[in-house]
DNA sequence: CAATAGATGTCCT
DNA sequence: GGACATCTATTGG
């Protein structure tokens, strides 16, 4: 079974609301020094943009933490939150733009033993379901901030099998108050690896996909 | 099941 | 000082 080819730089160099739904079904891969390959299929992501009150890039200028988010597309932006968790994003948009897609959940494919050891649970549905769980399962932390997914060796994003639009659902973003009305969370409708129980609409029912502009 | 407390960096007012 | 792109353990119905 092939997981496909690396996604090229140009894939990431667009606005986050366009890249986010197209990341579903793609495969995050990590090569460990001992040869182990960790792989998981993305099933839930969220888009963040400049001028978006929920985004770390809201102010339009980088801070020491958010510098990577404003850099070239195709790199990993890792941040530390709530005093104990790491979350990771794929940087999108042109260099200089503070735009990224938060990786929220994935379906584990290979390297499950290592993920189990990293996560202290044997339940496959709890290995990568949640942004901080995903980073913990993959061993992604501060050292991985800024890693290039396009040219780098240890972390890559493979093309996998993108989802048909009708199997993609949308909702408001999780854990967001300011800017919470934007329906910028995208997930695989049928996936057992997505947190359930939140109102959603089919992506194909949303007419303004990829523009990111909202009325008013 | 639901609600809640606790862990405590980073950025903002 | 307070909020936060979170998760886990524990308590109560």
Coordinates of C-alpha atoms (C1' of nucleotides) in Angstrom, one line a residue:
Chain A
X1 CA 0.0 0.0 0.0
X2 CA 1.4 3.3 -1.1
X3 CA 0.8 6.5 0.8
X4 CA 1.6 8.6 -2.2
X5 CA 4.0 11.4 -2.9
X6 CA 5.0 14.4 -0.9
X7 CA 2.7 17.4 -1.2
X8 CA 4.6 20.2 -3.0
X9 CA 5.3 23.7 -1.7
X10 CA 2.6 25.2 -3.9
X11 CA -0.1 23.1 -2.2
X12 CA 0.6 25.0 1.0
X13 CA 1.0 28.4 -0.5
X14 CA -2.7 29.2 -0.5
X15 CA -5.1 30.6 2.1
X16 CA -5.7 28.2 5.1
X17 CA -9.4 27.9 4.3
X18 CA -8.6 26.4 0.9
X19 CA -5.8 24.2 2.1
X20 CA -7.6 22.8 5.2
X21 CA -10.3 20.7 3.5
X22 CA -7.8 19.4 1.0
X23 CA -5.5 18.1 3.9
X24 CA -8.1 15.6 4.9
X25 CA -7.1 12.1 3.9
X26 CA -3.5 13.1 3.6
X27 CA -0.8 11.3 5.6
X28 CA 1.5 12.8 8.2
X29 CA 4.7 10.7 8.4
X30 CA 7.5 10.8 10.9
X31 CA 10.8 8.9 10.4
X32 CA 12.4 8.2 13.7
X33 CA 16.2 7.7 14.1
X34 CA 15.8 4.0 14.7
X35 CA 14.0 3.5 11.4
X36 CA 10.5 3.4 12.8
X37 CA 7.9 5.1 10.6
X38 CA 4.9 6.7 12.2
X39 CA 2.0 7.5 9.9
X40 CA -1.5 8.7 10.4
X41 CA -4.3 9.8 8.1
X42 CA -5.6 13.3 8.8
X43 CA -9.4 13.4 9.6
X44 CA -9.9 16.7 11.3
X45 CA -8.3 20.2 10.8
X46 CA -9.0 23.8 11.5
X47 CA -8.1 26.9 9.5
X48 CA -6.6 30.1 11.1
X49 CA -6.0 33.4 9.3
X50 CA -4.6 36.8 9.9
X51 CA -7.3 39.2 11.2
X52 CA -9.1 36.2 12.7
X53 CA -9.6 36.9 16.4
X54 CA -9.1 33.3 17.3
X55 CA -5.7 33.1 15.5
X56 CA -2.3 33.6 17.1
X57 CA -1.6 35.8 14.0
X58 CA -4.6 38.0 14.7
X59 CA -2.5 41.2 15.2
X60 CA -0.7 40.7 11.8
X61 CA 2.8 40.8 13.3
X62 CA 4.9 37.9 14.6
X63 CA 5.9 37.3 18.2
X64 CA 8.7 35.0 19.2
X65 CA 6.2 32.2 19.5
X66 CA 4.4 32.8 16.2
X67 CA 7.4 33.6 14.0
X68 CA 7.2 30.3 12.1
X69 CA 3.5 30.9 11.3
X70 CA 4.5 34.1 9.4
X71 CA 7.2 32.3 7.5
X72 CA 7.2 30.3 4.3
X73 CA 4.4 27.7 3.7
X74 CA 4.9 24.0 4.2
X75 CA 6.6 24.2 7.5
X76 CA 5.3 23.0 10.9
X77 CA 4.3 25.6 13.5
X78 CA 4.3 24.0 17.0
X79 CA 3.1 25.9 20.0
X80 CA 2.8 25.1 23.7
X81 CA -0.6 25.7 25.3
X82 CA -2.4 25.5 28.7
X83 CA 0.9 25.1 30.4
X84 CA 1.4 21.5 29.3
X85 CA 0.4 20.6 25.8
X86 CA 1.9 21.0 22.3
X87 CA -0.2 21.5 19.2
X88 CA 1.0 21.5 15.6
X89 CA -0.1 23.4 12.5
X90 CA 0.9 23.4 8.8
X91 CA 1.9 26.9 7.7
X92 CA 0.0 28.1 4.7
X93 CA -0.1 31.2 2.5
X94 CA 2.6 33.3 1.1
X95 CA 5.8 34.0 3.1
X96 CA 5.0 36.9 5.5
X97 CA 1.4 35.9 6.0
X98 CA 0.2 34.6 9.3
X99 CA -1.9 31.7 8.1
X100 CA -1.9 28.0 9.2
X101 CA -4.0 24.9 9.5
X102 CA -4.2 23.2 13.0
X103 CA -4.0 19.4 12.8
X104 CA -6.7 18.2 15.2
X105 CA -7.1 14.5 14.7
X106 CA -5.8 11.6 12.6
X107 CA -6.3 7.8 12.1
X108 CA -3.1 5.9 13.0
X109 CA -1.7 3.7 10.2
X110 CA 1.8 2.6 11.1
X111 CA 4.1 2.7 14.1
X112 CA 1.2 2.1 16.6
X113 CA 3.5 0.5 19.1
X114 CA 5.5 3.7 19.4
X115 CA 2.4 5.8 19.6
X116 CA 1.0 3.6 22.4
X117 CA 4.3 4.1 24.3
X118 CA 4.2 7.9 23.8
X119 CA 0.5 8.2 24.8
X120 CA 0.2 5.6 27.6
X121 CA -3.0 4.2 26.2
X122 CA -3.7 1.2 24.0
X123 CA -7.0 2.6 22.7
X124 CA -6.4 3.4 19.0
X125 CA -9.1 6.0 19.0
X126 CA -7.3 7.9 21.7
X127 CA -3.9 7.9 20.1
X128 CA -4.2 10.8 17.7
X129 CA -7.8 12.2 18.3
X130 CA -7.1 15.7 19.5
X131 CA -4.4 18.2 18.7
X132 CA -2.3 17.6 21.8
X133 CA -2.8 13.9 21.5
X134 CA -1.6 13.9 17.9
X135 CA 1.6 15.7 18.8
X136 CA 2.2 13.5 21.8
X137 CA 1.7 10.3 19.7
X138 CA 4.2 11.6 17.1
X139 CA 6.6 12.9 19.7
X140 CA 6.3 16.4 18.2
X141 CA 7.4 19.2 20.6
X142 CA 9.3 22.5 20.6
X143 CA 12.3 20.9 18.7
X144 CA 10.1 20.3 15.7
X145 CA 8.9 23.9 15.4
X146 CA 9.8 25.2 12.0
X147 CA 10.5 21.7 10.4
X148 CA 10.1 21.8 6.7
X149 CA 7.5 19.2 5.5
X150 CA 8.3 19.7 1.9
X151 CA 12.1 19.2 1.8
X152 CA 12.8 17.8 5.2
X153 CA 13.5 14.2 6.1
X154 CA 12.0 13.5 9.5
X155 CA 8.5 14.9 9.0
X156 CA 6.6 14.8 5.7
X157 CA 3.0 15.1 4.4
X158 CA 2.1 12.5 1.7
X159 CA -0.7 12.8 -0.7
X160 CA -2.7 9.8 0.5
X161 CA -6.2 9.8 -0.9
X162 CA -8.0 13.2 -0.6
X163 CA -11.6 13.0 0.4
X164 CA -14.6 13.5 -1.9
X165 CA -16.3 16.7 -1.0
X166 CA -19.5 15.0 0.1
X167 CA -17.7 13.1 2.8
X168 CA -16.3 16.4 4.3
X169 CA -18.3 18.2 7.1
X170 CA -17.8 21.6 8.6
X171 CA -18.4 23.2 11.9
X172 CA -17.3 26.0 14.1
X173 CA -13.9 25.6 15.6
X174 CA -13.4 23.9 19.0
X175 CA -12.1 25.7 22.0
X176 CA -12.6 29.1 20.3
X177 CA -14.6 32.0 21.6
X178 CA -13.5 35.1 19.8
X179 CA -14.1 34.5 16.1
X180 CA -16.0 31.4 16.9
X181 CA -18.7 31.9 14.3
X182 CA -16.4 31.1 11.5
X183 CA -17.1 27.5 10.2
X184 CA -13.5 26.7 9.7
X185 CA -13.3 23.2 11.2
X186 CA -13.2 20.5 8.5
X187 CA -13.5 16.8 9.2
X188 CA -14.3 13.4 7.7
X189 CA -18.0 12.9 8.3
X190 CA -17.8 9.1 8.9
X191 CA -14.6 8.9 10.8
X192 CA -14.5 7.2 14.2
X193 CA -11.4 9.2 15.0
X194 CA -13.1 12.6 15.2
X195 CA -14.7 13.9 18.4
X196 CA -18.5 13.5 18.0
X197 CA -21.4 15.5 19.1
X198 CA -21.0 18.9 17.6
X199 CA -23.4 20.6 15.1
X200 CA -22.1 20.5 11.6
X201 CA -23.1 20.9 8.0
X202 CA -21.9 19.1 4.8
X203 CA -19.1 21.0 3.2
X204 CA -21.0 21.0 -0.1
X205 CA -23.8 23.0 1.5
X206 CA -21.4 25.9 2.1
X207 CA -21.3 28.0 -0.9
X208 CA -18.4 30.2 -0.2
X209 CA -15.8 27.6 0.3
X210 CA -12.2 28.8 0.1
X211 CA -12.9 32.4 0.0
X212 CA -12.9 32.8 3.7
X213 CA -14.9 36.0 3.5
X214 CA -18.0 36.2 5.6
X215 CA -21.0 38.4 5.2
X216 CA -21.1 41.5 7.4
Chain B
dC1 C1' -23.0 9.9 31.1
dA2 C1' -21.8 15.5 33.0
dA3 C1' -19.2 18.7 35.6
dT4 C1' -15.0 20.1 37.5
dA5 C1' -10.3 20.8 39.0
dG6 C1' -5.6 21.0 37.9
dA7 C1' -1.4 21.3 35.1
dT8 C1' 0.9 26.5 34.3
dG9 C1' 3.7 28.8 29.2
dT10 C1' 2.7 32.8 26.3
dC11 C1' 0.4 36.8 25.1
dC12 C1' -2.6 40.5 26.1
dT13 C1' -4.7 44.5 28.8
Chain C
dG1 C1' -4.2 39.5 36.3
dG2 C1' -6.8 36.8 32.9
dA3 C1' -7.6 34.1 28.8
dC4 C1' -6.1 30.5 26.0
dA5 C1' -6.5 26.6 19.1
dT6 C1' -6.1 21.0 25.8
dC7 C1' -6.3 16.8 28.2
dT8 C1' -6.7 13.8 32.2
dA9 C1' -8.3 12.2 36.7
dT10 C1' -11.9 12.4 39.7
dT11 C1' -16.5 13.1 41.5
dG12 C1' -21.5 12.9 41.2
dG13 C1' -26.0 11.7 38.9

